[in-house]
Tab-separated table of C-alpha atoms in Angstrom:
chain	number	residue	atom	x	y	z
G	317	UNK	CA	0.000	0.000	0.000
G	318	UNK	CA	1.143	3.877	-0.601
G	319	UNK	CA	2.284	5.276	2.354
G	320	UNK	CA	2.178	8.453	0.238
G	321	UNK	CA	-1.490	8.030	-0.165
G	322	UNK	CA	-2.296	7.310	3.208
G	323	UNK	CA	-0.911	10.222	4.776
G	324	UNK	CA	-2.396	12.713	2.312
G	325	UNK	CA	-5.801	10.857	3.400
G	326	UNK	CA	-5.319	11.821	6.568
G	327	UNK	CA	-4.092	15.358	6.569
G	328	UNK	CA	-6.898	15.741	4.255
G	329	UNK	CA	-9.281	14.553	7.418
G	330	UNK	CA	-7.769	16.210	9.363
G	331	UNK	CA	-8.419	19.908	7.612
G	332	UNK	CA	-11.829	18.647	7.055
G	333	UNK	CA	-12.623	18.484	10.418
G	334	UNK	CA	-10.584	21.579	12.036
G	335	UNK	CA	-12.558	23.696	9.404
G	336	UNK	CA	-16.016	22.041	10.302
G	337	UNK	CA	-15.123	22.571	13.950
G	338	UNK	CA	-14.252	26.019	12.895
G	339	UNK	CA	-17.345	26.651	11.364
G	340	UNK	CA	-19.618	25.478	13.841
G	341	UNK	CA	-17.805	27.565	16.400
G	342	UNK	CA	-18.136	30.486	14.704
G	343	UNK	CA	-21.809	30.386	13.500
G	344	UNK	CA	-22.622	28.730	16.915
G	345	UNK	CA	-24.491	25.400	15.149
G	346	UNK	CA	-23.936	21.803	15.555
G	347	UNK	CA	-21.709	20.724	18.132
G	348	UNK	CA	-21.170	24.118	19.500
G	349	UNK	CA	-24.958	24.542	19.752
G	350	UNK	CA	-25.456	24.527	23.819
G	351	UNK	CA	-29.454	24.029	23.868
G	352	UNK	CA	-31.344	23.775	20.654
G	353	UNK	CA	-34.879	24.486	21.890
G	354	UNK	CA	-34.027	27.822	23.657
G	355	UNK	CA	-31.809	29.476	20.939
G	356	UNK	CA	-34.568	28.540	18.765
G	357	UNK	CA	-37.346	29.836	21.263
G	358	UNK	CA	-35.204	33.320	21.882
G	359	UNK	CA	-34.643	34.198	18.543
G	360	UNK	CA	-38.389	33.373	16.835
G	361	UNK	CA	-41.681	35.079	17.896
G	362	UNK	CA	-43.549	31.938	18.712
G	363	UNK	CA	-43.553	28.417	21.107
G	364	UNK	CA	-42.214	25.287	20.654
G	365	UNK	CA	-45.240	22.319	22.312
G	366	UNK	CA	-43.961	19.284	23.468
G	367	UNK	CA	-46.298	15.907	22.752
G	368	UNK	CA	-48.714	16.262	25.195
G	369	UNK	CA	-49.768	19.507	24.608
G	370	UNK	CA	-49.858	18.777	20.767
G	371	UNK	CA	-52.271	16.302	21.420
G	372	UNK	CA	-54.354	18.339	24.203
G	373	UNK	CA	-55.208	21.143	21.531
G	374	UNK	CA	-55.834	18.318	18.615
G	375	UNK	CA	-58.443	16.863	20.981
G	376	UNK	CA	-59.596	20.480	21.719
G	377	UNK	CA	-60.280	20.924	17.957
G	378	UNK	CA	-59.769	24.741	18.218
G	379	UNK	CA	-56.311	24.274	16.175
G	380	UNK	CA	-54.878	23.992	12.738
G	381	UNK	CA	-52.316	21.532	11.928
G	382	UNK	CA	-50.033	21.966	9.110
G	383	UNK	CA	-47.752	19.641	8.173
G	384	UNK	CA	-45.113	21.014	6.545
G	385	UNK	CA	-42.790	18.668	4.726
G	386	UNK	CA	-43.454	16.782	1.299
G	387	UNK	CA	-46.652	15.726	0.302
G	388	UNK	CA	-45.163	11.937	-0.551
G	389	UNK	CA	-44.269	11.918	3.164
G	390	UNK	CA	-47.442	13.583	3.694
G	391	UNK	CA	-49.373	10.886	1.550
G	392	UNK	CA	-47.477	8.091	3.528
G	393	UNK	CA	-48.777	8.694	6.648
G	394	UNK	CA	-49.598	12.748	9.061
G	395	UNK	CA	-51.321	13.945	12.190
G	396	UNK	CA	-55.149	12.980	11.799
G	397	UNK	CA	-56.844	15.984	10.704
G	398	UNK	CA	-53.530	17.776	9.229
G	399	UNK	CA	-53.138	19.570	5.964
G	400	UNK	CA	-49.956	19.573	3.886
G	401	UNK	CA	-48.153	22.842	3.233
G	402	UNK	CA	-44.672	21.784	1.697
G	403	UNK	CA	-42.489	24.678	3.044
G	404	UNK	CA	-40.552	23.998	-0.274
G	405	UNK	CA	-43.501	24.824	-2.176
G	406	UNK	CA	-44.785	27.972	0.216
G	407	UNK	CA	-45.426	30.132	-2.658
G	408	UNK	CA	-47.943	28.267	-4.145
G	409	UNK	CA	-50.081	28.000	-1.143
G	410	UNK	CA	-50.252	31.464	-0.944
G	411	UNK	CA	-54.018	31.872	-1.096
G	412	UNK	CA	-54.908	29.078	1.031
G	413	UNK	CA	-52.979	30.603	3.805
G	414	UNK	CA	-54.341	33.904	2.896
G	415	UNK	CA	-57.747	32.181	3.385
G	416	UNK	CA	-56.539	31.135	7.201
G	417	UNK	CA	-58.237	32.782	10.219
G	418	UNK	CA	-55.325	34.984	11.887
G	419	UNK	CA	-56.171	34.454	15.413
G	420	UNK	CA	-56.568	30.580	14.771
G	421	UNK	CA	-54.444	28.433	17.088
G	422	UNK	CA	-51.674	26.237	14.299
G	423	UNK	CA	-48.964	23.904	14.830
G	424	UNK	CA	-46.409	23.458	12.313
G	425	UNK	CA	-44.844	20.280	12.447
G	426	UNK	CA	-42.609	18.205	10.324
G	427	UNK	CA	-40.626	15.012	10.933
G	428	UNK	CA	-39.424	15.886	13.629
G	429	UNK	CA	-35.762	17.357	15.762
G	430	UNK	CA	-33.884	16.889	12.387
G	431	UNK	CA	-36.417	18.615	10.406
G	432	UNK	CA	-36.536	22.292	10.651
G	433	UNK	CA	-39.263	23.117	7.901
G	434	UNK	CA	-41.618	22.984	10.696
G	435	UNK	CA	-39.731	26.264	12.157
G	436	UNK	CA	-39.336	28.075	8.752
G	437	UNK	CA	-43.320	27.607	8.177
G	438	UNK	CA	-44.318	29.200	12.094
G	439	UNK	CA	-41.811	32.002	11.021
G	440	UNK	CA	-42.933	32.787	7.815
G	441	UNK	CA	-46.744	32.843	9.418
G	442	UNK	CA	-45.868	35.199	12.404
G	443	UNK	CA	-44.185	37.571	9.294
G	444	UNK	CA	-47.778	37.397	7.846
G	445	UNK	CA	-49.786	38.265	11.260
G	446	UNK	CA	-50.357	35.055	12.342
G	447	UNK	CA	-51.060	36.015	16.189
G	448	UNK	CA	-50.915	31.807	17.633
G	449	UNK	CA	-48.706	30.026	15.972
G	450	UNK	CA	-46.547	26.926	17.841
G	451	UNK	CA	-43.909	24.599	16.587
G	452	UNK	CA	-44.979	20.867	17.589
G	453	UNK	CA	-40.651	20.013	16.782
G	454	UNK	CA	-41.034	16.597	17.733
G	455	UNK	CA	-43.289	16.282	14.810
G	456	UNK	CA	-44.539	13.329	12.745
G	457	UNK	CA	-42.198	10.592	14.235
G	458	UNK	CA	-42.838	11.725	17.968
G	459	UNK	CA	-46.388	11.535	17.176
G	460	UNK	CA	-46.649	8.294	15.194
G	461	UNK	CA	-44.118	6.677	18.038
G	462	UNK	CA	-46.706	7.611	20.178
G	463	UNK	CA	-49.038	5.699	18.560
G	464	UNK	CA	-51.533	8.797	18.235
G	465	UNK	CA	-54.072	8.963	15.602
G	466	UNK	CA	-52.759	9.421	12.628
G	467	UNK	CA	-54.000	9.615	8.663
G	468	UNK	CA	-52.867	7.734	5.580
C-alpha cells in the first residue's frame, strides 16, 4: 500500500474536520450549539409544544395543523386531521394561507428534531400576522411513536 497516499488521506481529514469545527464555532451550530430548543425559542416570535400539549389542543379541535414537509411523506402517513403545506412549495399556497383565520391556534410540524421546515413555516406565518402560531418540533415521528391517531 502507498504510504504516500495514506498520509495525504489523513491530513486531508484532518483539515476537514478543524474547518467544520471552525465553522460550527463560529456560526454557533452543531456541536457548538449549547441548547437547541431555547436558541430557537429566543430568537423566533412563537412556542415550541412538546407531545402532550400537541395532542391536548388536537383533541380540543380549536387548532390547525399543518404539516409542513413533502406531500409523498405527507401521503405516507400525518397527524389525523392535518393539511400539507410543503415549506418547499410555500409560494404556491399562498391563497390558502391567505384564506386562514389569523387568530386561529396552528402547529407546524414536520418530521421531527432533524427537520426544521416545521420552524421556517411558524416564522414565515408570524411575518404574515399570524397572532398563535406553535412549533410541535417533535413532529410526525414523535407523534406516530406515540401511537396517536394518525391519517394515511
Amino acid at each position: 500500500m502507498n504510504v504516500q497516499l495514506i498520509r495525504q488521506s489523513f491530513f486531508l481529514f484532518i483539515i476537514s474536520a478543524s474547518l467544520g469545527f471552525i465553522y460550527t464555532s463560529f456560526t454557533k451550530k452543531g456541536f457548538f450549539l449549547e441548547n437547541k430548543s431555547s436558541a430557537i425559542v429566543a430568537t423566533d416570535n412563537f412556542e415550541l409544544i412538546p407531545l402532550a400539549k400537541a395532542k391536548e389542543l388536537l383533541d380540543s379541535d380549536s387548532v390547525i395543523f399543518l404539516d409542513t414537509r413533502h406531500y409523498s411523506d405527507y401521503k405516507n402517513g400525518h397527524i389525523k386531521y392535518a393539511f400539507n403545506i410543503p415549506i418547499n412549495e410555500l409560494d404556491n399556497y399562498t391563497p390558502v394561507i391567505n384564506s386562514l383565520p389569523k387568530e386561529k391556534f396552528i402547529i407546524a410540524y414536520c418530521d421531527g428534531a432533524d427537520c426544521n421546515s416545521s420552524i421556517l413555516m411558524a416564522k414565515k406565518l408570524t411575518e404574515l400576522g399570524f397572532k398563535n402560531v406553535k412549533v410541535f418540533f417533535g413532529g410526525w415521528q414523535e407523534w406516530k411513536n406515540a401511537g396517536y391517531h394518525i391519517e394515511k
